[in-house]
Amino acid sequence: MRRPNGLAREAVRFKPASFAGTFLALLMSALIVSACGILLETGLRASVPPERYANAPVVAAADQNKYVVTGSGEDREKEATPLPDTARMDAGLAAKAAGAPGAAAAVADFTFPVRATDDGAGSGARALTVPGGVLTAHGWGSHTFTGTSLTTGSAPREGEVVLDAGTARAAHTAVGDTVVLETAAGQQDFRVAGLAEAGPAETARDAGEAGALAWFADAQAPVLAGHPGKADAVVVLAEDGTGADALAGAVKQALAGTGVQVHTGDDRGAVEDPGLGYAKVTLFGIGGSFGGIAAIVAVFTAAGTVALSVGQRAREFALLRAVGATPRQVRRAVASEALLVAPLAGIIGCLPGIGLAHWWFGQLQDRGAVPQAVDLHVSGLPLLAAVVMGLLTALGAGWTAGRRPARIKPGQALSEASVERLRPGPVRTLLGVGALVGGAILTGVSARSAGDDAAGAALGVVMLFMLAVGLLGPLVARLCAGLFGLPLRGAGPAAGLAAANSRTNARRLASAITPIVLAVAFSSTLVFMHTSETHAADKQLRAGITADHVVTDPAGLPVDAAARAARAPGVEAAVGLLNTQVLVPTGSGEFKALQGAATQGVTGSGAELAKVQDLDVRDGSLDRLGEGRIAIDRTLATSADAGVGDRLPLYLPDGTEVSPEIVAVYGRGLGLATVTMDRASLAGHVTSGFDSTLLVRGGSEKSLTALGEVTDASGYATERNRDARLGAWMNNTMAAVLGGFAAVAAVNTLVMTVLDRRRELGTLRLVGSTRRQVMTMLRWEGLLVAAVGLVLGSAIAAATLIPMMNGVTGDMPYVPPLMYGSFAVSVGGLALLAVTLPARAALRRWS
């Protein structure tokens, strides 16, 4: 008798279709696992090389994260959440840093936007023409580390500004002229003290974003930025002969106890590019959270394919047992087959996995989710993990599927192999029922939750129901074949035979259905979750904006826009909105988290806000809205377990902790804002002090055009909805990756199943069935598989989405009919294609 590895090689040689299917499943598994692993590792290792701070050996800055601590002792964990805006430090600490041994100088650094305006230009001040209407401003002291140098004039003093030479030339402005600029401190005339050529470090960071640059006196810059006494960072320059590490240690000692962090090397880049923190969260979400789900689905599907391949060779194993093969030899043969196929499939699958990771990462950079300076990190670790995972999957699935033919008595082997078992084993059945019950329980939990809690529970719902379908596959398939086969019995002999085949061969049917259920359930959940949220947000936004006019400007609105609009003829109310985000602690114990909440800062009273915006107040009143008093959406109230009269701890955009009183709870937070507060409470805690939106009741469009772009509520809602559709790309991409993988697995399984039935199809031709009748029977079987998979997948998606959307939006899921129809047509088309093409090849010899 041949050795097990010899048996394995012969099996691959004489059963190529079965092993080709296994190879493809393991290859696709390696592809998706390696791609997600590469993105995860990139997120963990991501860094941004310093550009503006490239010549600054040491940079001190405030911590740009807030933390949630869970557990204690050895189980203590600390999870960081990036702040929505820049956390700033005391500018006076520059003097302390300058006194550190080895420090030549310490410069407080400021970066803030300034609006160019032509208002007041007729009173002797010159209007600046700036692309986008915004200049990026700094304190003049930054020239010491950026290489910026004066070309004419002198350094700025209070009330003066230095412009970059290009901007000055475009505006025909010279030294001694007066220009009018808008800052967070208001509109003001500034004398042009000098013109400067921006240094390489300054140009690398700012020119690509704003282009126009301005420098103010260091003493005045923090006031103009809206952060008196605060600096974005402190740059410490070294004396000759002092290394960066030695200087960093000295600065840490000098600033000990202030909570300021000291950075060197690539860590300096994270200070000047706050987008890195969010990029890490995004990459970790794709590579970690989504990657974990994708890995489970990949392993689950690949294991099913391997098990199908082993099961299709039950006769061969039975024959081996009948001629004297021991159980150990059979198990070793199965293991040898896995060792022959899995490593090669994994290695080849990693190549397109690297390509997918590169494409995905590039798309994230193009959409601004990841800074351009971050590089994709490809190492051998995620690739090795993908190959090992595929190998373990093949070994585990093969061992499980081959356990029964290996243990059975030789005399019973052939008879057992000719009859399909009607039900799974007791352990598998028990686990399947447990998963089904667990999914039902989590569905109830999701229905009673709101916001992120509902979304988190929903993920468990879809996973548990999918596990139940996989474990109870033969029973589910037999039940569905009986139900769906009823209408087929009256559709002709071929359809009746298809129904009988499907009911008798439930295991074969289950192998084909499971990947389709996976594809439909996950794709529907991801895609329709976003369509539901977008639809609900758009509906809330259109109902919530009651203003006659909406004024916006990409550069931000003038600081006095609301006051100027209120003076326009016929205007009843004008309210400015500063849109930003705050962090709210939610949960308790091991489930504590920081939840980002969209926030609008209101210029005006709650009564004025009610004239231009209907928040759908459910409890309390907006009349008391003001300093230390906020209104929140009902979903946040549920997540934070807070209501009217309670104080809600939260972190402002720059990380400042406050505990305002809740004066109202409303229902349109998804479309408008989750938190509503007075604008004065946000002033000084955001980088840009300019309002994002102005809502006006009454007046005319003509009287408001000087303030920005004017539209009505419908036009504003349409524009906001367009922005939301851009955000749908992430969900759609994940759905395409996961759904595409499951679809390929479904096609692969159907092809394997049809090719394994060549003897059966030949028998049908021998007993008188025409080629057309056999093909018609197979098409009906394909449609039955597609219908069952579509219904089960849709049912799982519905069980996931209905409670989740009820908790998040208070409404039923929104499923666009054309989109769902495309899902159904795709599933049916793939199933028909997967059975038709191999069937034609199998029937050629019987033509």
Coordinates of C-alpha atoms in Angstrom, one line a residue, residues 129-564:
T129 CA -6.9 88.2 -3.2
V130 CA -6.2 84.8 -1.8
P131 CA -7.1 81.4 -3.3
G132 CA -9.8 79.9 -1.1
G133 CA -10.0 83.1 0.9
V134 CA -7.8 81.8 3.8
L135 CA -4.2 82.4 4.8
T136 CA -2.4 80.1 7.2
A137 CA -0.9 82.2 9.9
H138 CA 2.0 81.6 12.3
G139 CA 4.0 83.5 14.9
W140 CA 7.1 85.1 13.5
G141 CA 9.3 83.2 15.9
S142 CA 8.8 80.1 13.8
H143 CA 11.2 81.4 11.2
T144 CA 14.1 80.3 13.4
F145 CA 13.4 76.6 12.6
T146 CA 11.5 76.7 9.3
G147 CA 14.1 78.7 7.3
T148 CA 11.7 81.5 6.4
S149 CA 13.5 84.7 5.8
L150 CA 12.6 88.4 5.1
T151 CA 13.1 89.6 1.5
T152 CA 12.2 93.2 2.4
G153 CA 10.9 95.1 5.5
S154 CA 11.2 94.0 9.1
A155 CA 9.8 91.5 11.6
P156 CA 6.2 92.2 12.7
R157 CA 5.2 94.0 15.9
E158 CA 1.7 94.2 17.4
G159 CA -0.7 95.4 14.7
E160 CA 1.6 94.3 11.9
V161 CA 1.8 91.4 9.6
V162 CA 4.5 89.8 7.3
L163 CA 3.1 88.3 4.1
D164 CA 4.7 85.7 1.9
A165 CA 6.1 87.4 -1.2
G166 CA 3.8 85.5 -3.7
T167 CA 0.6 86.5 -2.0
A168 CA 1.8 90.1 -1.8
R169 CA 2.6 90.2 -5.5
A170 CA -0.8 88.7 -6.4
A171 CA -2.5 91.3 -4.3
H172 CA -0.2 94.2 -5.5
T173 CA 0.6 94.8 -1.8
A174 CA 3.9 96.3 -0.6
V175 CA 5.6 97.1 2.7
G176 CA 3.8 99.9 4.4
D177 CA 0.4 99.1 3.0
T178 CA -2.5 98.3 5.2
V179 CA -4.5 95.1 4.7
V180 CA -7.8 94.1 6.4
L181 CA -7.9 90.5 7.8
E182 CA -10.4 88.6 9.9
T183 CA -9.2 86.5 12.8
A184 CA -10.8 84.8 15.7
A185 CA -10.4 88.1 17.6
G186 CA -12.5 89.9 14.9
Q187 CA -11.8 92.0 11.8
Q188 CA -8.7 94.3 12.1
D189 CA -6.4 96.4 9.9
F190 CA -2.8 95.3 9.8
R191 CA 0.2 97.2 8.5
V192 CA 2.4 95.1 6.2
A193 CA 5.8 95.2 8.0
G194 CA 7.6 93.0 5.6
L195 CA 7.6 90.4 2.9
A196 CA 9.1 86.9 3.4
E197 CA 10.2 83.9 1.4
A198 CA 8.8 80.8 3.1
G199 CA 11.5 78.3 4.0
P200 CA 11.4 74.7 2.7
A201 CA 10.0 73.3 5.9
E202 CA 7.2 75.9 5.8
T203 CA 6.4 75.3 2.2
A204 CA 6.3 71.5 2.4
R205 CA 3.5 71.5 4.9
D206 CA 1.4 74.7 4.2
A207 CA 1.7 75.4 0.5
G208 CA -0.2 72.3 -0.5
E209 CA -3.0 73.2 1.8
A210 CA -3.5 76.9 1.9
G211 CA -0.8 78.4 -0.3
A212 CA -1.0 81.9 1.3
L213 CA 1.0 82.5 4.5
A214 CA 1.1 85.2 7.1
W215 CA 3.2 85.8 10.2
F216 CA 2.2 87.9 13.2
A217 CA 4.1 89.0 16.3
D218 CA 4.6 86.2 18.8
A219 CA 3.0 88.2 21.6
Q220 CA -0.2 88.9 19.5
A221 CA -0.5 85.5 17.7
P222 CA -2.2 83.5 20.4
V223 CA -4.9 86.2 20.8
L224 CA -5.5 86.4 17.1
A225 CA -5.7 82.6 17.1
G226 CA -8.4 82.7 19.7
H227 CA -6.3 80.9 22.3
P228 CA -4.7 83.6 24.6
G229 CA -1.8 82.2 26.5
K230 CA -1.8 78.9 24.6
A231 CA 0.6 77.5 22.1
D232 CA 0.2 74.6 19.7
A233 CA 3.7 73.4 20.6
V234 CA 7.1 74.6 21.9
V235 CA 10.1 74.0 19.6
V236 CA 13.4 73.6 21.4
L237 CA 16.6 74.3 19.5
A238 CA 19.9 72.8 20.6
E239 CA 23.3 74.4 21.4
D240 CA 26.2 73.2 19.3
G241 CA 27.3 69.8 20.4
T242 CA 24.1 68.8 22.1
G243 CA 22.3 65.7 20.7
A244 CA 18.6 65.5 20.3
D245 CA 18.2 62.6 22.8
A246 CA 20.2 64.5 25.5
L247 CA 18.3 67.7 24.9
A248 CA 15.0 65.8 25.0
G249 CA 15.9 64.3 28.4
A250 CA 16.8 67.8 29.7
V251 CA 13.5 69.3 28.4
K252 CA 11.5 66.4 30.0
Q253 CA 13.1 67.3 33.4
A254 CA 12.4 71.0 32.9
L255 CA 8.7 70.4 32.0
A256 CA 8.1 67.5 34.5
G257 CA 4.7 67.7 36.1
T258 CA 3.1 69.9 33.4
G259 CA 1.6 66.9 31.5
V260 CA 3.4 68.0 28.3
Q261 CA 5.0 65.3 26.1
V262 CA 8.4 65.7 24.5
H263 CA 8.9 64.4 20.9
T264 CA 11.9 63.6 18.8
G265 CA 12.4 61.8 15.5
D266 CA 9.3 60.8 13.5
D267 CA 7.1 61.5 16.6
R268 CA 7.5 65.2 15.7
G269 CA 5.5 64.6 12.6
A270 CA 2.5 63.4 14.6
V271 CA 2.4 66.8 16.4
E272 CA 2.2 68.8 13.2
D273 CA -0.2 66.4 11.5
P274 CA -3.1 65.5 13.8
G275 CA -4.7 63.5 11.1
L276 CA -2.3 60.7 11.9
G277 CA -4.3 59.7 15.0
Y278 CA -7.5 59.3 13.0
A279 CA -5.6 57.5 10.3
K280 CA -4.4 54.9 12.8
V281 CA -8.0 54.5 14.1
T282 CA -9.3 54.0 10.5
L283 CA -6.6 51.5 9.6
F284 CA -7.0 49.6 12.8
G285 CA -10.8 49.5 12.2
I286 CA -10.3 48.0 8.7
G287 CA -7.4 45.8 9.5
G288 CA -8.4 44.8 13.0
S289 CA -12.2 45.0 13.4
F290 CA -13.2 44.3 9.8
G291 CA -10.2 42.1 9.3
G292 CA -11.2 40.0 12.2
I293 CA -14.7 39.5 10.8
A294 CA -13.2 38.9 7.3
A295 CA -10.8 36.3 8.7
I296 CA -13.6 34.4 10.5
V297 CA -15.6 34.4 7.3
A298 CA -12.6 33.4 5.2
V299 CA -11.7 30.5 7.5
F300 CA -15.3 29.5 7.9
T301 CA -15.8 29.4 4.1
A302 CA -12.5 27.7 3.3
A303 CA -13.1 25.1 6.0
G304 CA -16.5 24.3 4.4
T305 CA -14.8 23.9 1.0
V306 CA -12.1 21.6 2.4
A307 CA -14.8 19.6 4.2
L308 CA -16.8 19.3 1.0
S309 CA -13.7 18.1 -0.9
V310 CA -13.0 15.4 1.7
G311 CA -16.6 14.4 1.9
Q312 CA -16.8 14.1 -1.9
R313 CA -14.1 11.4 -1.6
A314 CA -15.9 9.3 1.0
R315 CA -16.0 6.4 -1.4
E316 CA -12.2 6.4 -1.8
F317 CA -11.7 6.5 1.9
A318 CA -14.3 3.7 2.4
L319 CA -12.4 1.6 -0.2
L320 CA -9.1 2.2 1.6
R321 CA -10.7 1.1 4.8
A322 CA -12.2 -1.9 3.1
V323 CA -8.8 -3.0 1.8
G324 CA -7.0 -2.7 5.1
A325 CA -6.0 1.0 5.6
T326 CA -5.8 1.9 9.3
P327 CA -7.6 5.0 10.7
R328 CA -4.2 6.6 11.3
Q329 CA -3.3 6.1 7.6
V330 CA -6.5 7.7 6.4
R331 CA -6.0 10.7 8.7
R332 CA -2.4 11.1 7.6
A333 CA -3.5 11.0 4.0
V334 CA -6.0 13.8 4.6
A335 CA -3.3 15.8 6.5
S336 CA -0.8 15.2 3.6
E337 CA -3.3 16.6 1.1
A338 CA -3.7 19.7 3.2
L339 CA 0.1 20.1 3.4
L340 CA 0.3 19.7 -0.4
V341 CA -2.3 22.3 -1.2
A342 CA -2.6 24.8 1.6
P343 CA 0.9 26.3 1.7
L344 CA 1.1 26.9 -2.0
A345 CA -2.4 28.4 -2.1
G346 CA -1.5 30.6 0.8
I347 CA 1.7 31.9 -0.8
I348 CA 0.1 32.6 -4.1
G349 CA -2.9 34.2 -2.4
C350 CA -0.7 36.7 -0.6
L351 CA 0.5 38.2 -3.9
P352 CA -3.0 39.6 -4.8
G353 CA -3.5 40.3 -1.1
I354 CA -0.5 42.8 -1.2
G355 CA -2.1 44.3 -4.4
L356 CA -5.5 44.7 -2.6
A357 CA -3.8 46.3 0.4
H358 CA -1.9 48.8 -1.9
W359 CA -5.1 49.7 -3.7
W360 CA -7.2 50.1 -0.5
F361 CA -4.5 52.2 1.2
G362 CA -4.2 54.4 -1.9
Q363 CA -7.9 55.0 -2.0
L364 CA -7.9 56.0 1.7
Q365 CA -5.2 58.5 1.0
D366 CA -7.0 59.9 -2.0
R367 CA -10.1 60.5 0.2
G368 CA -8.1 62.2 2.9
A369 CA -8.6 59.4 5.5
V370 CA -4.8 58.8 5.7
P371 CA -2.1 61.5 5.4
Q372 CA -0.2 61.3 2.1
A373 CA 3.1 61.1 4.1
V374 CA 2.1 57.8 5.7
D375 CA 3.6 54.8 3.8
L376 CA 2.1 51.3 3.5
H377 CA 4.1 48.9 5.6
V378 CA 4.4 45.4 4.1
S379 CA 6.3 42.8 6.1
G380 CA 6.4 39.0 6.3
L381 CA 4.3 38.8 9.5
P382 CA 0.8 39.3 8.1
L383 CA 1.8 37.1 5.1
L384 CA 3.0 34.3 7.3
A385 CA -0.1 34.6 9.4
A386 CA -2.3 34.2 6.3
V387 CA -0.4 31.1 5.1
V388 CA -0.4 29.5 8.6
M389 CA -4.1 30.3 9.1
G390 CA -4.9 28.6 5.7
L391 CA -2.8 25.6 6.6
L392 CA -4.5 25.2 10.1
T393 CA -7.9 25.7 8.5
A394 CA -7.2 22.9 5.9
L395 CA -5.8 20.6 8.6
G396 CA -8.7 21.2 11.0
A397 CA -11.4 20.9 8.4
G398 CA -9.9 17.9 6.8
W399 CA -9.4 16.1 10.1
T400 CA -13.0 16.9 11.1
A401 CA -14.4 15.7 7.8
G402 CA -12.2 12.6 7.6
R403 CA -12.8 11.6 11.2
R404 CA -15.8 9.5 10.5
P405 CA -14.5 7.6 7.5
A406 CA -11.3 6.9 9.4
R407 CA -13.1 5.5 12.4
I408 CA -15.7 3.4 10.7
K409 CA -15.4 -0.4 10.6
P410 CA -14.0 -1.6 7.2
G411 CA -17.0 -3.8 6.6
Q412 CA -19.4 -0.9 6.9
A413 CA -17.2 1.6 5.0
L414 CA -18.6 1.2 1.5
S415 CA -22.3 1.0 2.6
E416 CA -21.9 4.1 4.7
A417 CA -20.2 6.0 1.9
S418 CA -23.1 5.4 -0.5
V419 CA -25.7 6.9 1.9
E420 CA -25.8 10.5 3.0
R421 CA -26.2 11.2 6.7
L422 CA -29.5 13.0 7.2
R423 CA -28.4 15.0 10.2
P424 CA -25.2 16.5 11.7
G425 CA -23.6 14.9 14.8
P426 CA -24.9 15.7 18.3
V427 CA -22.0 18.1 19.2
R428 CA -22.5 20.1 16.0
T429 CA -26.2 20.2 16.5
L430 CA -25.8 21.4 20.1
L431 CA -23.4 24.1 19.1
G432 CA -25.7 25.2 16.2
V433 CA -28.7 25.4 18.5
G434 CA -26.6 27.4 21.0
A435 CA -25.6 29.8 18.3
L436 CA -29.2 30.2 17.2
V437 CA -30.4 30.9 20.7
G438 CA -27.5 33.3 21.3
G439 CA -28.3 35.2 18.1
A440 CA -32.0 35.5 19.3
I441 CA -30.9 36.8 22.7
L442 CA -28.5 39.4 21.2
T443 CA -31.3 40.5 18.8
G444 CA -33.3 41.4 21.9
V445 CA -30.3 43.2 23.5
S446 CA -29.8 45.2 20.3
A447 CA -33.5 46.1 20.2
R448 CA -33.2 47.6 23.7
S449 CA -30.0 49.5 23.0
A450 CA -29.2 52.7 21.2
G451 CA -26.3 54.2 19.2
D452 CA -23.0 52.4 19.3
D453 CA -24.3 49.8 21.8
A454 CA -27.0 48.8 19.3
A455 CA -24.4 48.6 16.5
G456 CA -22.0 46.5 18.7
A457 CA -24.8 44.0 19.6
A458 CA -25.8 43.8 15.9
L459 CA -22.4 42.5 14.9
G460 CA -22.8 39.6 17.3
V461 CA -26.3 38.9 15.9
V462 CA -25.0 38.4 12.3
M463 CA -22.0 36.4 13.5
L464 CA -24.1 34.0 15.6
F465 CA -26.8 33.5 13.1
M466 CA -24.2 32.8 10.4
L467 CA -22.5 30.2 12.7
A468 CA -25.9 28.6 13.3
V469 CA -26.5 28.3 9.5
G470 CA -23.0 26.7 9.1
L471 CA -23.4 24.2 11.9
L472 CA -27.0 23.3 11.2
G473 CA -26.5 23.5 7.4
P474 CA -27.9 20.1 6.4
L475 CA -31.0 20.4 8.6
V476 CA -31.6 24.0 7.3
A477 CA -31.0 22.9 3.7
R478 CA -33.3 19.9 4.0
L479 CA -36.1 22.1 5.5
C480 CA -35.7 24.8 2.9
A481 CA -35.5 22.3 0.1
G482 CA -38.8 20.9 1.2
L483 CA -40.5 24.3 1.5
F484 CA -39.0 25.9 -1.7
G485 CA -39.3 22.6 -3.6
L486 CA -43.1 22.6 -3.2
P487 CA -43.8 25.0 -6.1
L488 CA -41.2 23.3 -8.2
R489 CA -43.1 20.0 -8.2
G490 CA -45.7 21.5 -10.4
A491 CA -43.3 23.1 -12.8
G492 CA -42.5 20.0 -14.9
P493 CA -40.4 16.8 -14.5
A494 CA -37.0 18.6 -14.6
A495 CA -38.1 21.0 -11.8
G496 CA -39.6 18.1 -9.7
L497 CA -36.4 16.1 -10.1
A498 CA -34.4 19.2 -9.0
A499 CA -36.5 19.5 -5.9
A500 CA -36.1 15.8 -5.1
N501 CA -32.3 16.0 -5.6
S502 CA -32.0 19.0 -3.3
R503 CA -34.0 17.4 -0.6
T504 CA -32.2 14.1 -0.7
N505 CA -28.7 15.6 -0.9
A506 CA -29.1 18.1 1.9
R507 CA -25.4 18.2 2.7
R508 CA -24.5 19.0 -0.8
L509 CA -27.1 21.7 -0.9
A510 CA -25.9 23.1 2.5
S511 CA -22.3 23.4 1.1
A512 CA -23.6 25.6 -1.8
I513 CA -26.0 27.7 0.3
T514 CA -23.7 28.7 3.2
P515 CA -21.4 30.9 1.1
I516 CA -24.4 32.6 -0.6
V517 CA -25.9 33.3 2.9
L518 CA -22.6 34.7 4.0
A519 CA -22.4 37.0 0.9
V520 CA -25.9 38.3 1.2
A521 CA -26.0 38.7 5.0
F522 CA -22.7 40.6 5.4
S523 CA -23.1 42.7 2.2
S524 CA -26.7 43.6 3.0
T525 CA -25.8 44.5 6.6
L526 CA -22.9 46.8 5.6
V527 CA -24.6 48.5 2.7
F528 CA -28.1 48.9 4.0
M529 CA -26.8 50.0 7.4
H530 CA -25.3 53.0 5.7
T531 CA -28.3 53.6 3.4
S532 CA -30.6 53.5 6.4
E533 CA -28.5 56.0 8.4
T534 CA -28.1 58.3 5.4
H535 CA -31.8 58.2 4.6
A536 CA -32.8 58.9 8.2
A537 CA -30.2 61.7 8.5
D538 CA -31.4 63.3 5.3
K539 CA -35.0 63.1 6.4
Q540 CA -34.2 64.6 9.8
L541 CA -32.1 67.4 8.2
R542 CA -34.8 68.4 5.8
A543 CA -37.4 68.4 8.5
G544 CA -35.0 70.1 11.0
I545 CA -33.9 73.1 8.9
T546 CA -36.8 75.6 9.1
A547 CA -34.7 78.6 8.0
D548 CA -35.5 80.4 4.8
H549 CA -31.9 80.8 3.9
V550 CA -28.7 78.9 4.6
V551 CA -25.4 80.7 4.2
T552 CA -22.1 78.7 3.9
D553 CA -18.5 79.4 2.9
P554 CA -15.7 76.8 2.6
A555 CA -13.3 79.4 4.2
G556 CA -15.6 79.9 7.2
L557 CA -18.1 82.8 7.6
P558 CA -17.1 86.3 8.9
V559 CA -16.9 86.5 12.7
D560 CA -19.8 89.0 12.7
A561 CA -21.9 87.2 10.0
A562 CA -24.8 86.6 12.4
A563 CA -24.9 90.2 13.5
R564 CA -24.7 91.5 10.0

